[in-house]
Coordinates of C-alpha atoms in Angstrom, one line a residue:
M119 CA -42.4 14.6 -34.4
M120 CA -41.2 15.1 -31.1
G121 CA -40.9 11.6 -30.6
A122 CA -38.6 11.0 -33.7
R123 CA -36.5 13.7 -32.7
L124 CA -36.1 12.4 -29.1
F125 CA -35.4 9.0 -30.8
K126 CA -32.7 10.3 -33.1
T127 CA -31.2 12.3 -29.9
V128 CA -31.0 9.0 -27.9
S129 CA -29.8 7.1 -30.8
C130 CA -27.0 9.6 -31.3
L131 CA -25.9 9.6 -27.7
L132 CA -25.7 5.9 -27.8
I133 CA -23.4 5.9 -30.8
I134 CA -21.2 8.3 -29.1
V135 CA -20.9 6.3 -25.9
L136 CA -20.2 3.4 -28.0
L137 CA -17.5 5.1 -29.8
L138 CA -16.0 6.4 -27.1
A139 CA -16.0 2.9 -25.2
S140 CA -14.3 1.2 -28.5
C141 CA -11.6 4.1 -28.4
K142 CA -10.4 3.0 -25.0
Q143 CA -7.2 1.1 -25.5
K144 CA -7.0 -2.1 -23.8
P145 CA -3.5 -2.8 -21.9
D146 CA -1.0 -4.4 -23.8
E147 CA -1.1 -7.9 -22.5
G148 CA 2.6 -8.9 -23.6
V149 CA 3.6 -6.0 -21.4
Y150 CA 1.4 -7.1 -18.8
H151 CA 3.0 -10.8 -18.5
T152 CA 6.4 -9.0 -18.6
L153 CA 5.6 -7.1 -15.6
V154 CA 3.9 -10.3 -14.0
S155 CA 7.2 -12.0 -14.5
L156 CA 9.3 -9.0 -12.9
H157 CA 6.8 -9.0 -10.3
E158 CA 7.3 -12.6 -9.4
G159 CA 11.1 -12.2 -9.6
Y160 CA 10.8 -9.6 -6.8
T161 CA 8.4 -11.5 -4.5
A162 CA 10.7 -14.5 -4.9
V163 CA 13.6 -12.7 -3.1
E164 CA 14.7 -15.0 -0.2
R165 CA 17.5 -12.8 1.1
G166 CA 17.5 -9.0 0.8
E167 CA 18.3 -5.5 2.1
I168 CA 15.6 -3.1 1.6
G169 CA 14.5 0.6 2.0
F170 CA 10.9 1.0 3.2
L171 CA 8.2 3.7 3.6
M172 CA 4.6 3.7 4.1
E173 CA 2.3 6.6 4.7
A174 CA -1.5 7.4 5.4
S175 CA -2.4 11.1 4.7
F176 CA -5.4 13.1 4.4
A177 CA -6.3 16.9 3.1
D178 CA -6.4 19.4 5.7
D179 CA -9.2 21.6 5.4
E180 CA -7.8 24.4 7.3
S181 CA -4.2 24.5 5.8
G182 CA -5.1 23.2 2.3
E183 CA -2.0 20.8 2.8
A184 CA -1.7 17.3 3.3
G185 CA -2.0 16.0 6.9
V186 CA 0.0 13.0 7.8
L187 CA -1.7 10.6 9.9
Y188 CA 0.7 7.8 10.1
F189 CA 4.2 7.6 8.6
I190 CA 7.1 5.2 8.7
Q191 CA 10.6 4.9 7.1
G192 CA 13.5 2.9 7.5
N193 CA 15.7 0.0 6.2
A194 CA 15.8 -3.8 6.9
C195 CA 17.7 -6.9 6.1
Y196 CA 16.1 -10.4 6.1
D197 CA 16.4 -13.9 5.2
R198 CA 13.3 -15.9 4.7
E199 CA 14.7 -19.3 4.9
A200 CA 16.7 -18.6 7.9
Q201 CA 13.6 -16.7 9.4
T202 CA 15.7 -13.8 10.6
A203 CA 15.5 -10.2 10.1
W204 CA 16.4 -6.9 11.4
Q205 CA 15.1 -3.4 10.8
K206 CA 15.5 0.3 11.8
Y207 CA 13.0 3.0 11.5
T208 CA 11.4 6.2 12.2
A209 CA 7.4 6.4 12.8
T210 CA 5.2 9.1 13.0
L211 CA 1.7 8.9 14.5
L212 CA -0.4 12.1 14.4
A213 CA 1.8 14.2 16.5
S214 CA 4.0 11.6 18.1
T215 CA 7.3 10.5 16.6
Y216 CA 9.6 7.6 18.0
N217 CA 12.6 5.5 16.7
S218 CA 12.7 1.8 16.8
E219 CA 14.9 -1.0 16.2
E220 CA 14.0 -4.8 15.6
Y221 CA 15.7 -7.9 15.4
Y222 CA 13.6 -11.4 14.4
A223 CA 15.0 -14.6 15.4
D224 CA 13.7 -18.4 16.7
G225 CA 10.4 -16.8 16.6
V226 CA 10.9 -13.8 18.8
K227 CA 10.8 -10.3 17.8
K228 CA 13.1 -8.2 20.0
H229 CA 11.5 -4.5 19.7
I230 CA 14.0 -1.7 21.0
E231 CA 12.6 1.6 21.8
G232 CA 13.7 4.4 24.1
G233 CA 16.7 2.5 25.1
E234 CA 14.1 -0.4 26.2
A235 CA 14.1 -3.9 24.8
Y236 CA 10.9 -5.8 24.8
D237 CA 10.4 -9.3 23.5
L238 CA 7.3 -10.4 21.6
E239 CA 6.9 -13.9 20.3
T240 CA 5.8 -13.7 16.9
A241 CA 5.4 -16.7 14.3
P242 CA 7.4 -16.6 11.3
E243 CA 4.4 -16.5 9.0
E244 CA 2.9 -13.8 10.8
F245 CA 6.2 -11.7 10.8
F246 CA 7.1 -12.2 7.4
D247 CA 3.3 -11.4 6.2
A248 CA 3.8 -8.1 7.3
F249 CA 5.1 -5.1 5.6
P250 CA 7.8 -4.5 4.3
Y251 CA 8.3 -8.4 3.9
C252 CA 4.5 -9.2 2.9
R253 CA 4.1 -10.3 -0.9
V254 CA 2.4 -7.2 -2.4
P255 CA -0.6 -8.9 -4.7
L256 CA -0.4 -7.3 -8.3
A257 CA -3.8 -6.7 -9.9
E258 CA -5.4 -9.2 -12.4
L259 CA -5.4 -8.2 -16.1
S260 CA -9.2 -7.7 -16.0
A261 CA -8.6 -5.1 -13.4
V262 CA -6.1 -3.1 -15.3
E263 CA -6.9 0.2 -16.5
S264 CA -3.8 1.5 -18.2
L265 CA -0.4 0.1 -18.4
T266 CA 2.7 2.1 -19.6
A267 CA 6.4 1.1 -19.9
S268 CA 9.0 3.9 -20.7
E269 CA 13.0 3.7 -20.7
T270 CA 14.7 5.4 -18.0
D271 CA 18.7 5.9 -17.7
G272 CA 19.8 2.0 -17.3
G273 CA 16.2 0.7 -17.2
M274 CA 12.4 0.8 -17.4
L275 CA 9.4 2.3 -15.5
Y276 CA 6.2 0.6 -15.6
T277 CA 3.1 2.3 -14.3
L278 CA -0.1 0.3 -13.9
V279 CA -3.4 1.5 -12.8
A280 CA -5.9 -0.7 -11.8
S281 CA -9.6 -0.4 -11.1
A282 CA -11.3 0.7 -7.9
G283 CA -12.4 -1.7 -5.3
Q284 CA -9.0 -3.2 -4.1
K285 CA -9.8 -3.7 -0.5
E286 CA -7.9 -6.9 -0.4
L287 CA -4.7 -5.2 -1.2
V288 CA -5.2 -2.6 1.6
E289 CA -5.9 -5.3 4.0
E290 CA -2.7 -7.3 2.7
I291 CA -0.2 -4.3 2.9
W292 CA -1.6 -2.4 6.0
K293 CA -3.0 -5.2 8.0
T294 CA -4.7 -2.4 10.3
D295 CA -8.1 -1.2 11.1
L296 CA -8.0 2.4 9.2
Y297 CA -10.9 3.6 11.5
A298 CA -9.0 2.9 14.3
L299 CA -5.9 4.8 12.9
A300 CA -8.1 7.5 11.9
G301 CA -9.8 7.8 15.4
I302 CA -13.2 6.9 14.0
R303 CA -15.1 5.5 16.9
V304 CA -18.4 4.4 15.1
P305 CA -17.4 3.6 11.4
D306 CA -20.2 3.0 8.7
R307 CA -18.2 0.2 6.9
E308 CA -20.9 -0.2 4.2
K309 CA -20.3 3.1 2.6
E310 CA -16.5 2.9 2.7
S311 CA -15.1 3.1 -1.2
Y312 CA -11.7 2.6 -2.6
G313 CA -10.1 4.6 -5.5
D314 CA -8.0 3.3 -8.2
V315 CA -4.7 1.8 -7.6
T316 CA -1.2 3.0 -9.2
Y317 CA 1.4 0.5 -9.1
T318 CA 5.1 2.0 -10.1
Y319 CA 7.6 -0.4 -10.8
S320 CA 11.3 0.8 -11.4
V321 CA 13.3 -1.9 -13.2
K322 CA 17.0 -2.2 -13.9
E323 CA 18.8 -5.2 -15.5
G324 CA 15.8 -7.5 -15.5
Q325 CA 15.3 -6.8 -11.8
V326 CA 12.9 -4.7 -9.9
Q327 CA 14.6 -2.0 -7.9
S328 CA 11.5 -0.4 -6.5
L329 CA 8.0 -0.9 -6.1
S330 CA 5.4 1.5 -5.0
V331 CA 1.6 1.3 -4.7
K332 CA -0.8 4.4 -4.2
L333 CA -4.6 4.6 -3.7
T334 CA -7.2 6.6 -2.0
V335 CA -9.7 5.4 0.5
S336 CA -12.8 6.8 1.8
L337 CA -13.8 6.2 5.4
Y338 CA -17.2 7.2 6.8
E339 CA -18.4 8.0 10.2
T340 CA -21.8 7.0 11.5
A341 CA -23.5 10.0 12.5
A342 CA -24.7 10.8 16.1
Y343 CA -28.5 11.0 16.4
T344 CA -29.6 14.7 16.8
P345 CA -33.1 15.4 16.7
G346 CA -34.0 17.8 13.9
Y347 CA -30.5 17.6 12.4
T348 CA -29.0 15.5 9.5
P349 CA -25.4 16.2 8.8
D350 CA -24.2 16.0 5.3
E351 CA -22.5 13.0 4.0
E352 CA -19.1 14.8 3.3
S353 CA -19.1 16.0 6.9
L354 CA -18.8 12.3 7.8
R355 CA -16.1 11.2 5.4
L356 CA -12.4 11.1 5.5
D357 CA -10.4 10.7 2.3
L358 CA -7.2 8.8 3.0
T359 CA -4.2 8.6 0.6
L360 CA -2.3 5.5 1.4
Q361 CA 1.2 4.8 -0.1
A362 CA 3.8 1.9 0.4
K363 CA 7.2 1.7 -1.2
V364 CA 10.1 -0.9 -1.1
T365 CA 13.4 -0.5 -2.5
L366 CA 15.5 -3.2 -3.1
K367 CA 19.2 -2.4 -2.3
Q368 CA 20.8 -5.7 -2.4
T369 CA 20.0 -9.5 -2.8
G370 CA 21.5 -12.7 -2.1
E371 CA 24.6 -13.8 0.0
G372 CA 26.0 -10.3 0.3
V373 CA 23.2 -9.4 2.5
N374 CA 24.3 -9.4 6.2
V375 CA 21.3 -9.8 8.6
P376 CA 22.3 -8.3 12.1
V377 CA 21.9 -10.6 15.2
Y378 CA 20.9 -8.9 18.5
V379 CA 23.7 -9.0 21.1
E380 CA 22.8 -8.1 24.8
E381 CA 24.7 -5.5 26.2
S382 CA 27.1 -6.1 28.9
S383 CA 26.6 -4.3 32.2

């Protein structure tokens, strides 16, 4: 009798699991392909004026508020064909804040900070592959967990959530060692994990006006050996919330890319 009841219980649980799985709605493929077309239109912009923001934050256990590890916000103009660009931004790394301006032309990035100008030789493919100019990859349909499209004033808002494990996306946008950024000297890279990715597109008149990407990454530190003591895993983990956003302000011939002019003495 016990075996029969156990069999019935397991069978009922299996049926419930199957019903829940069948109730999960698949993303609308038509909406997804529309978003793909909009995304391709955004990445195909050759000359543009943009606003951009990138942030890496963590939960501060003492204050309960978010602590900012890295933050950058600014504006830029670029021309991929002419391989020229200009950007001006404010960045905060831990407690240090600095303002910078950069001009790019002829394979040289002129970085201006604190009244000093520095020339950095940078290949065009390297320069335009970095945020905020990089071609942000969109998740494949098979990785999409949910996709919604809603009307806004004069446009549409698309929100796409892709499954976890999007390490390539982080590497494409951030292009930095997050462990070094977080000050983790001996990382345990085998344990690192990536949460679901949320893409948000604001679209007006058939053109993407802004694109944001947000996800959480869990980094782990290798515990120092202490005889008789094993630290808990939570004390070795750092959860970072990564966010990047680009707002497309203008495109085409109307965009003027500033050119660096040496100041006369």
